[in-house]
XYZ file of C-alpha atoms in Angstrom:
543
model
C 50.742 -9.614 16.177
C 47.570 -8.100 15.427
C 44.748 -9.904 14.050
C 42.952 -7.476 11.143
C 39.014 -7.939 11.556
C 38.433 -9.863 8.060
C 41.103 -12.036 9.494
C 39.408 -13.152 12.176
C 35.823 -12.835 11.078
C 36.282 -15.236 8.158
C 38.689 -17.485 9.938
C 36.743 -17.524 12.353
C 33.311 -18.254 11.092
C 32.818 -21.531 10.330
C 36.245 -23.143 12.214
C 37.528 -26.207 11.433
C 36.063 -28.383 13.931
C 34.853 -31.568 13.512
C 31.035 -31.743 13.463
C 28.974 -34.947 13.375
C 26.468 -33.894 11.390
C 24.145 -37.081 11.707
C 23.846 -39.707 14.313
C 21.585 -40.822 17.095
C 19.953 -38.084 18.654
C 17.949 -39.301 21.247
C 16.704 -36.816 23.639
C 19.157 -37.387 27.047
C 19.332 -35.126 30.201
C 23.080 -34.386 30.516
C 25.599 -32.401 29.974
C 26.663 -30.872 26.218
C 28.890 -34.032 24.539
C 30.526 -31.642 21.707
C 30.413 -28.280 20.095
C 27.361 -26.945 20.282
C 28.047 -23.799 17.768
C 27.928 -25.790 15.011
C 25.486 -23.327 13.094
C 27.444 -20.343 13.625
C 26.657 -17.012 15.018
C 24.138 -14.255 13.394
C 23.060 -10.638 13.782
C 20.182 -8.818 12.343
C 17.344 -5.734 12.377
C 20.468 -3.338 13.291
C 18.253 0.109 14.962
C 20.044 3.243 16.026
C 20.474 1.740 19.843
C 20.340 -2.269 19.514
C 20.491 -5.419 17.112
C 19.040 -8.827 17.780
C 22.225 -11.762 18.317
C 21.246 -14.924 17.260
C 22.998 -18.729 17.759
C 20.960 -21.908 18.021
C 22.331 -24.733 19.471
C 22.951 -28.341 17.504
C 26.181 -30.517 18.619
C 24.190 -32.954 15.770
C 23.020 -30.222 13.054
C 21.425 -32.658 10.828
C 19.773 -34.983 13.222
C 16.908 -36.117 11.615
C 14.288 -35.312 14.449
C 15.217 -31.690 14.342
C 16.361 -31.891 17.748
C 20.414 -30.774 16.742
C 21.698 -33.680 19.049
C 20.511 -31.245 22.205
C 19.546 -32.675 25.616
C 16.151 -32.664 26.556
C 16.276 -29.509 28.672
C 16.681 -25.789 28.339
C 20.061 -24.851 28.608
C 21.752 -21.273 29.913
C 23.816 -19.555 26.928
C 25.826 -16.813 28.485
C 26.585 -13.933 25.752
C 29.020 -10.788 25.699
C 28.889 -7.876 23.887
C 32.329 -5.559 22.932
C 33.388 -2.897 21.319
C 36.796 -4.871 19.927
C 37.270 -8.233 18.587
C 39.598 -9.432 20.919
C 36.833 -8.619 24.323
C 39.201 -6.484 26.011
C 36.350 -4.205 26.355
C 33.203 -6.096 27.391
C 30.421 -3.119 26.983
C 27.487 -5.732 27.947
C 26.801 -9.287 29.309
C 24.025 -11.727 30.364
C 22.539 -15.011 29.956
C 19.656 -16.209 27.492
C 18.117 -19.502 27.499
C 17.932 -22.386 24.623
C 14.447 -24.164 25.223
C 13.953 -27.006 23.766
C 10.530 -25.776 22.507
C 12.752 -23.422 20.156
C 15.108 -25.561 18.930
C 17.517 -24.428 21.052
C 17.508 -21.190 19.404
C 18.620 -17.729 21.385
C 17.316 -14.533 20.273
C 19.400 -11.745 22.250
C 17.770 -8.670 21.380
C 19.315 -5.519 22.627
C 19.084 -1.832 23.186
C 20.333 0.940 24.731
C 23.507 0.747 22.730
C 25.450 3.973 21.566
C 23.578 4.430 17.553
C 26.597 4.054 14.619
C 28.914 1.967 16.165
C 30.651 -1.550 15.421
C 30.169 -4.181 17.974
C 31.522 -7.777 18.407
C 29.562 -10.479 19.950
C 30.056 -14.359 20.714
C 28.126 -16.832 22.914
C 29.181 -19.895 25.556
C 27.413 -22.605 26.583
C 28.336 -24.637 29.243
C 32.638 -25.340 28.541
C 31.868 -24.414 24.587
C 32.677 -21.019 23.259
C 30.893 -19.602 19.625
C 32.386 -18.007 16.709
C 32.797 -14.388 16.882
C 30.335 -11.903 15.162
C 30.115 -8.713 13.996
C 27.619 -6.634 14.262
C 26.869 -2.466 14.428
C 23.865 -0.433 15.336
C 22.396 1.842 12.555
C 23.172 6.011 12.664
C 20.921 7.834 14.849
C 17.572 8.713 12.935
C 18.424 12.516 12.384
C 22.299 11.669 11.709
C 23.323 12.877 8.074
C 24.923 9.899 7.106
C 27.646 9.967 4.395
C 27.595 6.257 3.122
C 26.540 3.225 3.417
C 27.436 -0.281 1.859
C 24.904 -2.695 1.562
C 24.985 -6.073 -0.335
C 21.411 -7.879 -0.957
C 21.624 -11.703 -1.917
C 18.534 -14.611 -2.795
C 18.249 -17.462 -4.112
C 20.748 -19.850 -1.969
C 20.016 -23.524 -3.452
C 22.250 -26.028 -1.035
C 22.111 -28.696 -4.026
C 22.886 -26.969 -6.908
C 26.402 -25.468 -6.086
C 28.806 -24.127 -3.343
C 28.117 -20.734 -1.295
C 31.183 -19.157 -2.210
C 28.930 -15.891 -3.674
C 28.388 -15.560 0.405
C 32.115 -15.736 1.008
C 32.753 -13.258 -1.642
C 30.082 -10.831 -0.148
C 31.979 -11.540 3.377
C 35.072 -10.069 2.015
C 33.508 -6.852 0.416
C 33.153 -6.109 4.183
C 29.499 -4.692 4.326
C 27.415 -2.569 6.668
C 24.332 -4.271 6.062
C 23.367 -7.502 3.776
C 19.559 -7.992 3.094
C 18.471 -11.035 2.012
C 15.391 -11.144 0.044
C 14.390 -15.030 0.178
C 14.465 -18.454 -0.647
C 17.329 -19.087 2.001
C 16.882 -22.545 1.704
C 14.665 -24.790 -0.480
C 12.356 -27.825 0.805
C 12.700 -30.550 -2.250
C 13.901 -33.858 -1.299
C 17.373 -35.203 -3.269
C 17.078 -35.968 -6.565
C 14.190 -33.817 -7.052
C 15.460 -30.358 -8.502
C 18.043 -31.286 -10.207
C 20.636 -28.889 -12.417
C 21.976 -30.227 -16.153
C 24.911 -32.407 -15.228
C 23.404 -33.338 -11.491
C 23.637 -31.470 -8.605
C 27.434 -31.315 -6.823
C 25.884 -31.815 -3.294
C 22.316 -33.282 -1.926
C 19.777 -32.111 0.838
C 19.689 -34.417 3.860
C 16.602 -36.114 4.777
C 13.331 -35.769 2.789
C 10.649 -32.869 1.506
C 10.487 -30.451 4.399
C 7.174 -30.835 5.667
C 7.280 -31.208 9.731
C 8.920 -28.897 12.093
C 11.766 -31.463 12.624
C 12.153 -31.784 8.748
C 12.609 -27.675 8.663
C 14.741 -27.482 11.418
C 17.133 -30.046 9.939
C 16.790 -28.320 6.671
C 17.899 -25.140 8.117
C 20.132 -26.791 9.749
C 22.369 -27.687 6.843
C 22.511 -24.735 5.554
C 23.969 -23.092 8.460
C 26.257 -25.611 8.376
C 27.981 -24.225 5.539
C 31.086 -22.060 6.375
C 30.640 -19.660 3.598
C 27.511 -18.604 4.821
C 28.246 -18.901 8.150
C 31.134 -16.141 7.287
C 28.386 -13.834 5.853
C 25.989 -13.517 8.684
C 29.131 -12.998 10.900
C 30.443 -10.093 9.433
C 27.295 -7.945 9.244
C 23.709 -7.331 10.583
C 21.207 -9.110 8.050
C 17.596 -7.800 7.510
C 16.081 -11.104 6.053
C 12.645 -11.557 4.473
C 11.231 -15.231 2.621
C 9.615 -15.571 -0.764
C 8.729 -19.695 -1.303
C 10.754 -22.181 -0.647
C 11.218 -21.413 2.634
C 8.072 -22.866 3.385
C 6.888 -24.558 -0.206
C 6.815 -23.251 -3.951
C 4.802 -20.580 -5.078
C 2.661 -20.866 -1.817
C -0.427 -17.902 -2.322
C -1.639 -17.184 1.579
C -3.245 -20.261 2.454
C -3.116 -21.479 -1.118
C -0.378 -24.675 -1.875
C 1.118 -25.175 -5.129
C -0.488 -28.482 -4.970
C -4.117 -29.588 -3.480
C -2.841 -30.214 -0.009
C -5.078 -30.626 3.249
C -2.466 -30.689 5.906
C -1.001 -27.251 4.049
C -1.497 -25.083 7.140
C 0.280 -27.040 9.306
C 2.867 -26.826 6.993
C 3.080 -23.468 6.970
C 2.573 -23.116 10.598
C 5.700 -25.618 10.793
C 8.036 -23.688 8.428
C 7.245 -20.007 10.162
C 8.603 -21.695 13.336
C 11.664 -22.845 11.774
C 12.184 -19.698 10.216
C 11.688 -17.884 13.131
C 13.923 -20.090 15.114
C 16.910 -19.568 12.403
C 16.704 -16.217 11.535
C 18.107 -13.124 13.888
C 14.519 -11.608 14.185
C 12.786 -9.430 16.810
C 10.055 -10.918 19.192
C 7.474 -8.824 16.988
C 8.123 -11.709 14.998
C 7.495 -14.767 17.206
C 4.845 -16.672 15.298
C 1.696 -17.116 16.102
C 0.438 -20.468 14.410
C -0.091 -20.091 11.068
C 0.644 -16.242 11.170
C 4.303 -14.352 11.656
C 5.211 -10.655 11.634
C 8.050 -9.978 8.815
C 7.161 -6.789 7.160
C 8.731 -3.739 9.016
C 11.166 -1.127 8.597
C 14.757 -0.251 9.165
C 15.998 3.544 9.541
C 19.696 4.388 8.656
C 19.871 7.954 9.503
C 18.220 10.472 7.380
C 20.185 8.591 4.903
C 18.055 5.645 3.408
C 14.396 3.804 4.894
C 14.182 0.300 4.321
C 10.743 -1.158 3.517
C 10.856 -4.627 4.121
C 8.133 -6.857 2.336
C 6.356 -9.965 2.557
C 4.749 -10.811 -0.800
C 3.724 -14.284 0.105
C 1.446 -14.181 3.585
C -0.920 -12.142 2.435
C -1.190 -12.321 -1.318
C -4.547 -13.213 -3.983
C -3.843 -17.072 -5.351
C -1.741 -16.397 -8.631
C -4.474 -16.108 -11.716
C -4.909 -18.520 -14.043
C -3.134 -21.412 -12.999
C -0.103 -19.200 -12.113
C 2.427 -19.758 -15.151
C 2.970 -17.640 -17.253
C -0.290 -16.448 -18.807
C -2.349 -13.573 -20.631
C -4.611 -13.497 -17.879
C -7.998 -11.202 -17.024
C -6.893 -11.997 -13.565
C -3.929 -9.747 -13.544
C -6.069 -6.552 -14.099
C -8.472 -7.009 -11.438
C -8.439 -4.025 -8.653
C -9.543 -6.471 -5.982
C -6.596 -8.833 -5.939
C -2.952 -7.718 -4.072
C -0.159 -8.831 -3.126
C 0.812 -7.869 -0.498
C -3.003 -7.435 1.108
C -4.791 -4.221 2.451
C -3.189 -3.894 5.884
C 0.707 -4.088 4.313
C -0.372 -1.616 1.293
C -1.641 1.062 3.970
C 1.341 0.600 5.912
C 3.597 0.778 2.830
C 1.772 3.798 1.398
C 1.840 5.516 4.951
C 5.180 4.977 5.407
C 6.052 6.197 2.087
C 3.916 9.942 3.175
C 5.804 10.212 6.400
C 9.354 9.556 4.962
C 11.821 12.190 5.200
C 14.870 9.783 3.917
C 16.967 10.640 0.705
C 16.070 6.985 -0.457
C 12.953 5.159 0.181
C 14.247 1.264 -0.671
C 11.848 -2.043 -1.011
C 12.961 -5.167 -0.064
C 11.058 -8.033 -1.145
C 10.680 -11.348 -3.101
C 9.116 -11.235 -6.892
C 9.708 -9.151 -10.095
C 8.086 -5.464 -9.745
C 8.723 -4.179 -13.097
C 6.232 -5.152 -16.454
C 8.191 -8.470 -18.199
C 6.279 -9.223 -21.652
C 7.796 -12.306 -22.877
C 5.344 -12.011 -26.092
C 6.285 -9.920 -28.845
C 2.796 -9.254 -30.464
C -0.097 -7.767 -29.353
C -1.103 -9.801 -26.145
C 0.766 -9.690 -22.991
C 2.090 -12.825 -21.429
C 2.899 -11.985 -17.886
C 4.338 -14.293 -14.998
C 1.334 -14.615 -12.531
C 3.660 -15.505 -9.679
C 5.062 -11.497 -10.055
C 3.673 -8.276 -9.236
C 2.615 -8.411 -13.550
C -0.211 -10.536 -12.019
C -1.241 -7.850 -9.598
C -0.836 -5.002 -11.075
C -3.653 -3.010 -9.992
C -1.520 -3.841 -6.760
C 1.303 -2.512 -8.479
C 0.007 0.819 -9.501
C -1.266 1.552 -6.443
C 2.162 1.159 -4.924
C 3.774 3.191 -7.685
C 1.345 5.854 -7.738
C 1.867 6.207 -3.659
C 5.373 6.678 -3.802
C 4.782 9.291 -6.629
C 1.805 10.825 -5.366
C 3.776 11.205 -1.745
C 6.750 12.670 -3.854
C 9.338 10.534 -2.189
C 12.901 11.827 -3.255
C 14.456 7.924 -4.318
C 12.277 4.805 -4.805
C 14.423 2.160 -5.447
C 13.131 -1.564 -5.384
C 15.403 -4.541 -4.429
C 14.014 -7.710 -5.967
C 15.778 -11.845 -5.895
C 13.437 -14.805 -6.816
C 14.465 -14.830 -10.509
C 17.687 -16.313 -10.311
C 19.490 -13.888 -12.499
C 20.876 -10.113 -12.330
C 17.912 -7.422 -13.908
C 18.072 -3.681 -13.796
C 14.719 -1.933 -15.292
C 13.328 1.090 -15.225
C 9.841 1.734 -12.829
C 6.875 3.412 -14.965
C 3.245 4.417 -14.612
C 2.443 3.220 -17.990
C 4.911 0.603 -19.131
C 2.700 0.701 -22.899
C 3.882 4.004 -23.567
C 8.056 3.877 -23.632
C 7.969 7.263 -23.442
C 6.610 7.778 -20.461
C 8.350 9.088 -17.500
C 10.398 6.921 -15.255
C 9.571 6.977 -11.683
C 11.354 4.826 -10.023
C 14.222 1.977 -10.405
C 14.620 -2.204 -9.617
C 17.602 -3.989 -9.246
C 17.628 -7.620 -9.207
C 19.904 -9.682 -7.785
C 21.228 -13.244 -9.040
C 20.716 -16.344 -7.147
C 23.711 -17.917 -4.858
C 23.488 -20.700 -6.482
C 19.897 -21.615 -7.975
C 19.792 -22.865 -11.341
C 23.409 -23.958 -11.294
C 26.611 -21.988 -13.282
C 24.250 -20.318 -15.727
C 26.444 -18.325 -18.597
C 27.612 -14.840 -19.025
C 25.105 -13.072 -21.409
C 27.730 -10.659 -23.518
C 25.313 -8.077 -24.867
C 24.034 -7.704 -21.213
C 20.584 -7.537 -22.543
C 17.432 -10.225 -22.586
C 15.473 -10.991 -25.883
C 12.582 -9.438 -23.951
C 14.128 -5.939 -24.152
C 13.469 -5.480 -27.549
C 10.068 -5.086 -27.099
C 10.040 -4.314 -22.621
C 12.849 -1.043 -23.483
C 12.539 -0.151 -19.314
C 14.835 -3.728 -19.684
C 17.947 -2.579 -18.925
C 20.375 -5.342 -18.232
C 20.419 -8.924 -17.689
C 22.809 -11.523 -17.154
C 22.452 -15.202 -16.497
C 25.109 -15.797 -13.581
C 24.950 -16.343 -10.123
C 26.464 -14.016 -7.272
C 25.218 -11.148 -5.528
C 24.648 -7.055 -5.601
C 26.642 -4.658 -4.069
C 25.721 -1.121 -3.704
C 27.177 2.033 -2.516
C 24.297 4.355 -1.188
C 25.544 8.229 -0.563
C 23.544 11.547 -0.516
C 24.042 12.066 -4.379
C 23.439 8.580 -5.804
C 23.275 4.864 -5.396
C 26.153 2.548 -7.019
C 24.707 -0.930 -7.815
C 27.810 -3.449 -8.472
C 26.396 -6.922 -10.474
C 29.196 -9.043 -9.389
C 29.024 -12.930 -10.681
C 30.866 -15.504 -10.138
C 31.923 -18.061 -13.310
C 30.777 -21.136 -11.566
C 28.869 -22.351 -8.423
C 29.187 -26.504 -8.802
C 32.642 -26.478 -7.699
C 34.246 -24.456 -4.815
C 36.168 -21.138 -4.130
C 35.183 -19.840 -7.674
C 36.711 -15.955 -7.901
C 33.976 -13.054 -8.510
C 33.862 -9.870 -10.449
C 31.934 -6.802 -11.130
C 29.990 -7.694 -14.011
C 28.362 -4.550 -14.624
C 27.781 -1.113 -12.971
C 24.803 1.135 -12.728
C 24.313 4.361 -10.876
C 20.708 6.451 -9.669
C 21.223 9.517 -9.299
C 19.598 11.758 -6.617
C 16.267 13.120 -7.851
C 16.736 11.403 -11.224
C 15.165 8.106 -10.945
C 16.379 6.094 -13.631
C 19.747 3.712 -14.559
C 23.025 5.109 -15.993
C 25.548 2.452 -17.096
C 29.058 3.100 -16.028
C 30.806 -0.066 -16.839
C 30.401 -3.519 -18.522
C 32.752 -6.218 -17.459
C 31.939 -9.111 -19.558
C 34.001 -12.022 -18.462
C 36.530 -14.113 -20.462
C 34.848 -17.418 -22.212
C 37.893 -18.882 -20.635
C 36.742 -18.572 -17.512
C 33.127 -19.902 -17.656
C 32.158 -23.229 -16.935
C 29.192 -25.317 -18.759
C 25.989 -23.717 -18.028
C 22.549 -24.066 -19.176
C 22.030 -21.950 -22.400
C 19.891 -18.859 -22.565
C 16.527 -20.391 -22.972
C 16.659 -23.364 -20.670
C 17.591 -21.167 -17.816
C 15.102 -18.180 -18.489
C 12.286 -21.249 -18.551
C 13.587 -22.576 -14.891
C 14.056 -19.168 -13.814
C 10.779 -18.164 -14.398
C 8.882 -20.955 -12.889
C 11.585 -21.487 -10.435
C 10.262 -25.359 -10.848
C 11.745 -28.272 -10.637
């Protein structure tokens, strides 16, 4: 019988094996005692003739030392390449090498590959044999493409549910699945908590070592939900904070903390090691390469952002504040270099939709009603010279569709991108969607009216809803479909999901238009925090 590919893919990633997660892990010499796979498999940076593959080795995943229960040695992975799940056609081959200096990661970057195609990809090492992955390269550059699906996802807090929003996204099949930060979060247990306590704990303590990264990573990968997501498509992953510390400013801690660059030079490698990057992204101590671009065809550009290497300390405190701060034309965030490489790459683009990925809030959020703005200095409100000069690029280089993607905020936002966000009459110019958290902040609570308190007097806010999941969108010559889908619960397992609202831009008419409101059932919701508690934690993403 034949074996459909969703079959296999989600069956398939994350197998029921058994998998010691802890024990002794002293470094040893010999051969591989157990499954080494135990992370899963990844893909990622799809171009029009290659991908990178990605598997790191850990028989042990959550070995305190970081170490994955790995001999002391480098050890040969061989890798394969087909164009069908089953490897009857084997289109490439070859051998990569786990050092121990990378935890045992393999980076398998590849070109040369025919551009718009599906591929399928798995790894052995030694008598051990990986999940299979799949993966595809993107449309050739000048290809008119007709469609694309891509899902974009942040906000995946191991302690504060279950990662069934990533098994949902898995099944929705996508081309390409962005995630825009926070993949995992450093606090010890017990230390960001939800109401009711968290359902499941991190292992081991406040990730601040290489080894206490590497084990934090670690468990996450461990999880088969998300192990089914990065199987199933090519990810294009940037961080925000908490994959190195929260609310980190460039060489700025949260907290007064001498021993912060080593930190940060710590959590970079980790990332690096765990995430299906390039080698233009090998880091470099305290320093690693993650803003680039993706092409996919002449259909969409994908502007991939880092908002947190290179950014001004938040003003004021950070918080939120009515700050003098925020209006100063010296501060960014994203610093000069990124800016001229955005704003270039927004005069040379010839794509029918020019789309940001990155971390923080774009759009103007005034939680004060009267006269003085209140603005969250964490956000691109507290740069906002920054922000105009962005804005005012894309306009002034008349590019066709500016669309930005934005997580951090642990709930689904759709606003409207303006010049002057004082006037509401001014014109639109642009458009944000926001995607939920996996699971940060816990169940949450449908909001019926689909509308924050803060639209009243912030009208370019056009939805909101306080639920976790994920976006889906549809991008096609004539418009981009956004799909809010939620789930009714994260704190216990295999919760279903549903399209909470949809919202379509339409070519050349920057903008949202509603086209369906799905509130769910109050039978179906779990206990949540209530509107305010969660738009306080959301905003300060604190614990």
């Amino acid at each position: 019988m034949s074996v459909s590919r969703r079959t296999l893919l989600l069956t398939t990633a994350g197998a029921a094996t058994v998998i010691p997660l802890t024990g002794a892990a002293a470094p040893y010499r010999g051969p591989l005692r157990a499954d080494p796979f135990t992370l899963g498999v990844a893909s990622g940076d799809p171009d029009p003739d290659g991908f990178v593959l990605w598997t790191r080795l850990a028989p042990v995943p959550l070995a305190a030392d970081g170490l994955g229960g790995m001999p002391y040695r480098s050890v040969p992975v061989a890798w394969e390449l087909a164009a069908d799940e089953r490897f009857r056609k084997v289109i490439r081959r070859g051998v990569a090498v786990a050092r121990p200096d990378r935890g045992h990661s393999v980076h398998v970057e590849l070109d040369g590959l025919s551009p718009g195609r599906e591929f399928f990809y798995r790894f052995r090492a030694e008598r051990f044999t990986s999940p299979v992955g799949r993966t595809r390269t993107a449309p050739a550059r000048s290809a008119r493409v007709a469609a694309l699906a891509m899902s974009f996802v942040s906000c995946s807090q191991y302690e504060h549910g279950y990662f069934t929003a990533y098994r949902r996204l898995a099944e929705d099949e996508p081309e390409l699945i962005l995630h825009l930060g926070d993949y995992q979060y450093e606090y010890a247990p017990d230390t960001y908590n939800i109401p009711g306590g968290n359902p499941r704990d991190h292992e081991g303590p406040e990730t601040v070592t290489l080894a206490n990264y590497r084990q934090r990573h670690a468990q996450y990968k461990t999880d088969p939900d998300l192990q089914a997501a990065h199987a199933v498509a090519p990810w294009a992953v940037v961080w925000d904070d908490h994959e190195t510390e929260n609310n980190w400013a460039d060489e700025v801690p949260e907290q007064p903390d001498p021993n912060f660059l080593a930190r940060r030079t710590a959590a970079f490698q980790a990332y690096y090691e765990n995430m299906p990057l390039r080698r233009t992204s090998v880091p470099r101590g305290i320093d690693l390469q993650l803003y680039r671009r993706l092409h996919w065809g002449r259909l969409a550009t994908f502007h991939m952002l880092d908002t947190r290497q290179y950014r001004d300390d938040q003003g004021c405190g950070d918080g939120y504040k009515d700050c003098p701060a925020a209006y100063d034309p010296a501060r960014s965030i994203t610093g000069p270099e990124q800016e001229k490489w955005l704003l270039d790459g927004f005069r040379r683009s010839t794509a029918r939709w020019d789309v940001l990925g990155q971390q923080v809030f774009f759009g103007q959020r005034d939680n004060n009603s009267g006269p003085s703005k209140v603005l969250s200095m964490d956000s691109w409100d507290g740069y906002q010279a920054s922000r105009e000069r962005i804005t005012r690029g894309w306009v002034d280089a008349g590019v066709r569709n500016p669309i930005v993607l934005t997580g951090d905020v642990h709930a689904h936002w759709a606003d409207e991108l303006k010049l002057d966000y004082d006037d509401p009459t001014s014109k639109t110019v642009g458009t944000e969607l926001v995607c939920s958290s996996i699971t940060s902040g816990g169940n949450g609570a449908d909001v019926a009216s689909g509308n924050h308190p803060w639209a009243a007097w912030n009208p370019h806010l056009r939805f909101y809803n306080n639920q976790r999941g994920y976006v889906r969108t549809t991008i096609t010559q004539d418009s981009l479909t956004a799909d809010f889908v939620v789930l009714p619960y994260v704190t216990t397992a295999g919760a279903p999901a549903h399209t909470r609202a949809t919202f379509v831009v339409e070519d050349r008419v920057p903008g949202l238009h509603q086209v369906a409101d799905n509130p769910a059932p109050a039978t179906s919701l779990r206990a949540g925090n209530d509107l305010g508690e969660q738009t306080v934690q959301q905003e300060t993403d604190r614990p």
